[in-house]
Short mmCIF file of C-alpha atoms in Angstrom, two decimals:
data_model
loop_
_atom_site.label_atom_id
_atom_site.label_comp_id
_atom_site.label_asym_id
_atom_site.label_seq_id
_atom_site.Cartn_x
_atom_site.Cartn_y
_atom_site.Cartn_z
CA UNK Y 255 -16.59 7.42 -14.42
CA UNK Y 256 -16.62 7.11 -10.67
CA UNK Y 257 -12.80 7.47 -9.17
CA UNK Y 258 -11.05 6.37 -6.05
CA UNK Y 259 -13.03 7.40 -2.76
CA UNK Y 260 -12.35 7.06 0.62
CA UNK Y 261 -14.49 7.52 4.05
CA UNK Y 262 -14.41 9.13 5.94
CA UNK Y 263 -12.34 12.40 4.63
CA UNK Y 264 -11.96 13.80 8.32
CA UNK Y 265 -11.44 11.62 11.16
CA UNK Y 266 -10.82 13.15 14.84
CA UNK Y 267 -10.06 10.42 17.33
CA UNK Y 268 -8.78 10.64 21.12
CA UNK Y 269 -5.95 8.98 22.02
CA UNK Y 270 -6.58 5.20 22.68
CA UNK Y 271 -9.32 5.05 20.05
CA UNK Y 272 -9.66 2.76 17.58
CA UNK Y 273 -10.52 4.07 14.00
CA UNK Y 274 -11.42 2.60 10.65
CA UNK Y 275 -10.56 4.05 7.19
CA UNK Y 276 -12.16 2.39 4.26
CA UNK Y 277 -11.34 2.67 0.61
CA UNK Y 278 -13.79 2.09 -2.75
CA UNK Y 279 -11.22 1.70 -5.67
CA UNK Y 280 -11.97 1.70 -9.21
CA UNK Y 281 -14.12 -1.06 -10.27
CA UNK Y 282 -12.42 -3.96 -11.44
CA UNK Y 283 -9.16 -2.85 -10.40
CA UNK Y 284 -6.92 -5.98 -9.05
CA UNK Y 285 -4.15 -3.71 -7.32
CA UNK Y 286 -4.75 -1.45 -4.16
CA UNK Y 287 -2.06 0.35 -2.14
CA UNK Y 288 -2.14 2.10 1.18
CA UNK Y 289 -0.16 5.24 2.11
CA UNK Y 290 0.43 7.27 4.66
CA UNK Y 291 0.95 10.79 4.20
CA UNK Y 292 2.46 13.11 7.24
CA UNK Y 293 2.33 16.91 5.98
CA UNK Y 294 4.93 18.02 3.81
CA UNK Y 295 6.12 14.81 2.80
CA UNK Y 296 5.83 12.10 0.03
CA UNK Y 297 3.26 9.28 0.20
CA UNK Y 298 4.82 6.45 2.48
CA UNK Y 299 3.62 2.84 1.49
CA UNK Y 300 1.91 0.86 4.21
CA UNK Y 301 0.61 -1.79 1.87
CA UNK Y 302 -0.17 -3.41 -0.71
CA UNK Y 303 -3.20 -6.39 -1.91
CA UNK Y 304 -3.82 -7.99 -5.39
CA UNK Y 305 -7.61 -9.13 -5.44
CA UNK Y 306 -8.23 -9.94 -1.83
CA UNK Y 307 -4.69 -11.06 -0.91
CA UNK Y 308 -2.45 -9.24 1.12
CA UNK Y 309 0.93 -9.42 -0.67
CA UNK Y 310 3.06 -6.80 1.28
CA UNK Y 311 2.60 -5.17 4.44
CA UNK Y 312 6.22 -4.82 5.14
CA UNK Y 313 5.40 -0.65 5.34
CA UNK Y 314 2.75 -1.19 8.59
CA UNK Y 315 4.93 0.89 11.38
CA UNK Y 316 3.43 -1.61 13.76
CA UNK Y 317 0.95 -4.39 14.82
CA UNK Y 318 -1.95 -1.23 15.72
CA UNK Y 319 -2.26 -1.73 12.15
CA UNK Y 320 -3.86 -3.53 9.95
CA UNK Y 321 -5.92 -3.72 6.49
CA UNK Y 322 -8.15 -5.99 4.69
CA UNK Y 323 -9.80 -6.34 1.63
CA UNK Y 324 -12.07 -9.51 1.80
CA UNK Y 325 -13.72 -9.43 -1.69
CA UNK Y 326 -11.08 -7.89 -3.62
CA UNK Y 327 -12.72 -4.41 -3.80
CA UNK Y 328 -13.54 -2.77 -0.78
CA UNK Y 329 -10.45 -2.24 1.87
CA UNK Y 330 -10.52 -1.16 5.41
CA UNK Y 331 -7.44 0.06 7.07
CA UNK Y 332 -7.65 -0.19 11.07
CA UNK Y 333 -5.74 1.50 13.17
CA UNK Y 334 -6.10 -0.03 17.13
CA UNK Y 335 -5.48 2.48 20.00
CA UNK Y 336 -4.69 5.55 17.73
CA UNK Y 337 -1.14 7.78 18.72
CA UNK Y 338 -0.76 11.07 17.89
CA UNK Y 339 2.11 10.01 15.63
CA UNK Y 340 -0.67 8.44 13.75
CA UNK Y 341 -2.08 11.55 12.26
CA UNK Y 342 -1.61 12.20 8.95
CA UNK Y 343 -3.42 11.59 5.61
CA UNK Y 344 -4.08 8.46 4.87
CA UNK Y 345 -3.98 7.79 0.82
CA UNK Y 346 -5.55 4.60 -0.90
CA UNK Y 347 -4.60 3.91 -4.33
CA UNK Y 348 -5.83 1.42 -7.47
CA UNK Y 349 -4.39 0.13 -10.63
CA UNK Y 350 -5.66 -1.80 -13.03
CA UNK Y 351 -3.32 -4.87 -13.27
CA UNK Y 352 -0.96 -6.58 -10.51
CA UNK Y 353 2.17 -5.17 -9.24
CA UNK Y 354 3.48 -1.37 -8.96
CA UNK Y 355 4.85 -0.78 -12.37
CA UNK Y 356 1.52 0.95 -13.53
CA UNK Y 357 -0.59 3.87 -12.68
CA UNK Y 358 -1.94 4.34 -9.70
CA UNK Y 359 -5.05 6.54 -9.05
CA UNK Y 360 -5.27 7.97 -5.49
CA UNK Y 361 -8.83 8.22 -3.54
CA UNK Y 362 -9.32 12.04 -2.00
CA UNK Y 363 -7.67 10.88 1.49
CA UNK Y 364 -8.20 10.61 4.49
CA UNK Y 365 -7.47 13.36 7.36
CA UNK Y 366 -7.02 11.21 11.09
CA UNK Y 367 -5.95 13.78 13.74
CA UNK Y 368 -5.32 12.14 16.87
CA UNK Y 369 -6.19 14.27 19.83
CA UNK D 105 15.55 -1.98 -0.33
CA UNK D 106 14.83 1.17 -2.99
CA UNK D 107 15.84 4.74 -2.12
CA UNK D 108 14.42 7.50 -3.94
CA UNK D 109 16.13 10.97 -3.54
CA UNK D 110 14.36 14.38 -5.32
CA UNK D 111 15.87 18.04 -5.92
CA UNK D 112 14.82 20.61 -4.98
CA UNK D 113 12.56 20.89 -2.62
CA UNK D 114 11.60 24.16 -3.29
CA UNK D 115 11.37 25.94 -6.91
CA UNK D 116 10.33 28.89 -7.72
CA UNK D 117 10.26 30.35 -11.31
CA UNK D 118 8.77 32.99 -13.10
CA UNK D 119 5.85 32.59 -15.78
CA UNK D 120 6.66 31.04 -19.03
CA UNK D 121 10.74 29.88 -17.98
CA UNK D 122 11.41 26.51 -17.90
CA UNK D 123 11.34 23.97 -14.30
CA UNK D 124 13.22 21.12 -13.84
CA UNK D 125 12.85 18.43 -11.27
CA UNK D 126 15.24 15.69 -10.68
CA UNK D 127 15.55 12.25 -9.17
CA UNK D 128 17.99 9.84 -8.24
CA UNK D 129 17.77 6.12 -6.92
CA UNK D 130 19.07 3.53 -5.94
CA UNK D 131 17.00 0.19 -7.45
CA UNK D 132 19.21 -0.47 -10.79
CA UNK D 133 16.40 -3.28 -11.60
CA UNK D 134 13.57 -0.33 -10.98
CA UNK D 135 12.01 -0.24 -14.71
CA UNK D 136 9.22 1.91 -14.22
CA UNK D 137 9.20 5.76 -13.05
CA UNK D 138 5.92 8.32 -12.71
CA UNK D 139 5.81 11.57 -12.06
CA UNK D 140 3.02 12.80 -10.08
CA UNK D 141 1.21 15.92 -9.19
CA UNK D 142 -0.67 16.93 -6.25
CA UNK D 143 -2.17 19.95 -5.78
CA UNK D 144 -2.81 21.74 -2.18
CA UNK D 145 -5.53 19.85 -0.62
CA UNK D 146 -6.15 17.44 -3.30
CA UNK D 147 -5.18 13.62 -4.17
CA UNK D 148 -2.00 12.92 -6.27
CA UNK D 149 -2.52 12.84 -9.84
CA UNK D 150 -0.07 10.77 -12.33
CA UNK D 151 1.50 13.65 -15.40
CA UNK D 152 3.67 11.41 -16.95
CA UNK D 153 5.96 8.16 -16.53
CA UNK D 154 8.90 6.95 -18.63
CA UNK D 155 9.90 2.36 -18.63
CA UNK D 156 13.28 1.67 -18.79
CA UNK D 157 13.31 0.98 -22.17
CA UNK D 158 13.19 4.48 -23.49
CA UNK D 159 15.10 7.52 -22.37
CA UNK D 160 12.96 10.43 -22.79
CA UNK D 161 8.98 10.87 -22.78
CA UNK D 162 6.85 13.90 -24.11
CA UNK D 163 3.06 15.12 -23.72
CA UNK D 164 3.06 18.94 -24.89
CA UNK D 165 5.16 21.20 -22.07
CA UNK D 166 6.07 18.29 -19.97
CA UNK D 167 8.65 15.41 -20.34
CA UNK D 168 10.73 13.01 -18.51
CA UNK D 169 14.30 11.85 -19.38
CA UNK D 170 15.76 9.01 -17.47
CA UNK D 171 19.49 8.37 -17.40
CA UNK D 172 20.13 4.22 -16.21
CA UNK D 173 23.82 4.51 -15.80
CA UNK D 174 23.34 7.52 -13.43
CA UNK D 175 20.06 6.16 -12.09
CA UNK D 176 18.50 9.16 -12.29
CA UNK D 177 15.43 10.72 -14.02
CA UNK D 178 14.28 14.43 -14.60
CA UNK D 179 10.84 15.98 -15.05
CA UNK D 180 10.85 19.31 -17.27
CA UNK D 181 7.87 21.77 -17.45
CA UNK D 182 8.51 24.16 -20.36
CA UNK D 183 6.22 27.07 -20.38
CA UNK D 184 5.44 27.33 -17.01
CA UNK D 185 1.92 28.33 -15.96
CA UNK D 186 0.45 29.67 -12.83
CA UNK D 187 -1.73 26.55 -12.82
CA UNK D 188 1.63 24.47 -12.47
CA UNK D 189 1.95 25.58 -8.90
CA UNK D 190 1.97 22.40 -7.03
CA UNK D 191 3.76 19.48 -5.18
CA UNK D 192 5.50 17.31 -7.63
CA UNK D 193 6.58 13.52 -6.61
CA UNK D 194 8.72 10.96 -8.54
CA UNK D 195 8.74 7.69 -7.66
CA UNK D 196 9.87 4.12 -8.32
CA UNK D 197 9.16 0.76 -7.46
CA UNK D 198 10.96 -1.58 -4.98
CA UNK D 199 11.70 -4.29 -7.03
CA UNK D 200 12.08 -6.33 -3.62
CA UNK D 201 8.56 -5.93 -3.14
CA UNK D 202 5.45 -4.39 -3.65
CA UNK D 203 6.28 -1.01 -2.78
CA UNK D 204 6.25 2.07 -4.60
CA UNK D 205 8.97 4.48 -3.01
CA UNK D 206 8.09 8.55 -3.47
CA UNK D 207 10.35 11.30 -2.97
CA UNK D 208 9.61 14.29 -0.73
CA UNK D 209 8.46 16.00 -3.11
CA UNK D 210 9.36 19.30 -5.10
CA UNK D 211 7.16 22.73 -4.19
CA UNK D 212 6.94 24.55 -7.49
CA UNK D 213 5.51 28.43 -7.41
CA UNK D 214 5.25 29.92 -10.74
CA UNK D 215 4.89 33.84 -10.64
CA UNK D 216 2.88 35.67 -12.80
#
């Protein structure tokens, strides 16, 4: 069956630019994470929705961002005037019930370089 | 807030020996601890996870044991394969939260 997929899987912004990543997750799946991913390191949650709510963005490194998923499937992470700090890869992730003690299943990523 | 801590961050072994990963961290209420793989280029993939009810986990050459007074948890690859050459991640859940806290993650190379 289909998996986790994300759009685009390259993004190359300027400075100053906004951007917008989006995220399909499994169908049916209630939980969907956001990470960040800076080369050589772990995943680092950004956050978090069950169904269409928004249940923890404590890991958003600052007001540039910010994610939505209005119907509880598709989710859009937006990133206003882009940094170069911002580049990294930018993971989603689904599971099939609420909360994080379950498996997750990552999309492919998403590459931002910020020029 | 959960702190997840993972050794070593480099491994190499030779084809066939035995690899073992290990985590520590910090959550005592954390009940829930995956292992994943992610190979170079491509998305994390979950290998295994172990609750907190049990202390050890198998599926063929891998398996996780998970010590709750030490808080800390081990992944062990018996066998090893060229194919096992990859990042490996634990992780664990901040039970404050929503989050799920990774560690930097171990570089395995296994040499033919």
């Amino acid at each position: 069956g289909a998996g986790v997929s994300q759009s685009p899987r390259y993004k190359v912004a300027k400075r100053g630019q906004d951007v917008a990543l989006r995220c399909d997750p499994i169908s049916g799946h209630v939980s969907l994470f956001w990470y960040q991913q800076a080369l050589g390191q772990g995943p680092e949650f950004l956050t978090y929705f069950q169904n269409e709510a928004q249940l923890d963005k404590s890991g958003l490194p600052s007001d540039r961002f910010f994610a939505e998923r209005p119907e509880g499937s598709v989710s859009t992470l937006k990133i206003q005037r882009t940094q170069q700090e911002d580049s990294a890869v930018y993971l989603c992730a689904s599971s099939a019930t609420s909360g994080r003690a379950n498996e997750q299943f990552f999309g492919p990523g998403t590459r931002l370089t910020v020029l | 807030g959960e702190n997840v801590e993972q050794h070593p961050s480099t491994l190499s072994v030779q084809e066939g020996d035995s690899a073992v990963i290990k985590c520590t961290y910090s959550d005592s209420a954390s009940n829930y601890f995956p292992w994943y793989k992610q190979e170079l280029g491509k998305r994390p993939q979950l290998i295994i996870d172990i609750r907190s009810n049990v202390g050890e986990k198998k599926d063929q050459r891998i398996a996780v044991t998970l010590n709750k007074t030490a808080k800390h948890f081990s992944l062990h690859i018996t066998e090893t394969q060229p194919e096992d050459s990859a990042v490996y991640f634990c992780a664990s859940p901040d039970t404050g939260g929503f989050k799920t806290i990774f560690g930097a993650g171990t570089r395995l190379f296994v040499k033919a």
